[in-house]
C-alpha atoms as one frame of an Amber mdcrd trajectory, in Angstrom:
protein
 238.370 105.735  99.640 236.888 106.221 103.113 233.615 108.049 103.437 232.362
 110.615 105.496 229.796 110.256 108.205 227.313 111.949 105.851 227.704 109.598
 103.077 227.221 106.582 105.111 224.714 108.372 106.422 223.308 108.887 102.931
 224.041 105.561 101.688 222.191 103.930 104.902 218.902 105.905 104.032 218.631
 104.498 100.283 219.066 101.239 101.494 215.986 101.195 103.707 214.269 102.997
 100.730 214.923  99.604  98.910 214.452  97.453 101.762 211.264  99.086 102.443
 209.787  99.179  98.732 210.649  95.562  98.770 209.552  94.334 101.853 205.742
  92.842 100.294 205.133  91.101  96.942 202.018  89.765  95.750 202.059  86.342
  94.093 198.628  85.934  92.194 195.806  86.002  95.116 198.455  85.892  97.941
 200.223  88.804  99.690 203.748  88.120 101.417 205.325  90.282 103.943 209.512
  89.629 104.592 211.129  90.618 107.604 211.751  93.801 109.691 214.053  96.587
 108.977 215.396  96.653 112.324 219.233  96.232 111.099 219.536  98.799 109.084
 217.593 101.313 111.725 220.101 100.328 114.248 222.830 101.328 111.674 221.413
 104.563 110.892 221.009 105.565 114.958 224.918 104.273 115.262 225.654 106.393
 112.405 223.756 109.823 113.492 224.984 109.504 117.099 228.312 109.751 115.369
 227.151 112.176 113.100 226.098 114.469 116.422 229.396 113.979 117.971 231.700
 114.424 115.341 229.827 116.228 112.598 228.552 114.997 108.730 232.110 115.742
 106.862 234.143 113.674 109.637 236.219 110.174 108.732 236.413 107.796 110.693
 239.750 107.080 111.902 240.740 110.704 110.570 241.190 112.233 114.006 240.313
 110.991 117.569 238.156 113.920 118.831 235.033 115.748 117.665 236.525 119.292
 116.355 232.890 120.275 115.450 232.593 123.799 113.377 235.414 125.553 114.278
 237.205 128.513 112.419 240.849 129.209 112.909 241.332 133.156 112.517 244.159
 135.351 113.326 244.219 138.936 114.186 247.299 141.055 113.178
């Protein structure tokens, strides 16, 4: 099942949670450090641009235009 905008969004923030908590370890008297985070901050900008044009509940490949919030209403 495809996910929204807002759940990859979601799913994009817990993974730098773990990257982050993980990113130094101690081994006895020695401290290491592992490499940056910049990935998965450049996937988390792609995915709020998108977020900003198209809004948190779209799907990608659901439609081809941003509908933002819009409310069809009809007046009899």
């Amino acid at each position: 099942m495809a996910q929204t905008l807002g759940e990859q969004y979601d799913q994009i923030l817990a993974d730098i949670r773990k990257a982050q908590n993980s990113q130094s370890y101690q081994n006895g008297d020695k401290q290491f450090t592992r490499g940056t985070l910049f990935r998965l901050y450049e996937e988390r900008d792609r995915i709020l641009d998108k977020i900003n044009s198209y809004g948190r509940n779209y799907t990608e490949g659901q439609n081809t235009t941003p509908l933002g919030d819009t409310s069809f209403v009809s007046f009899k």
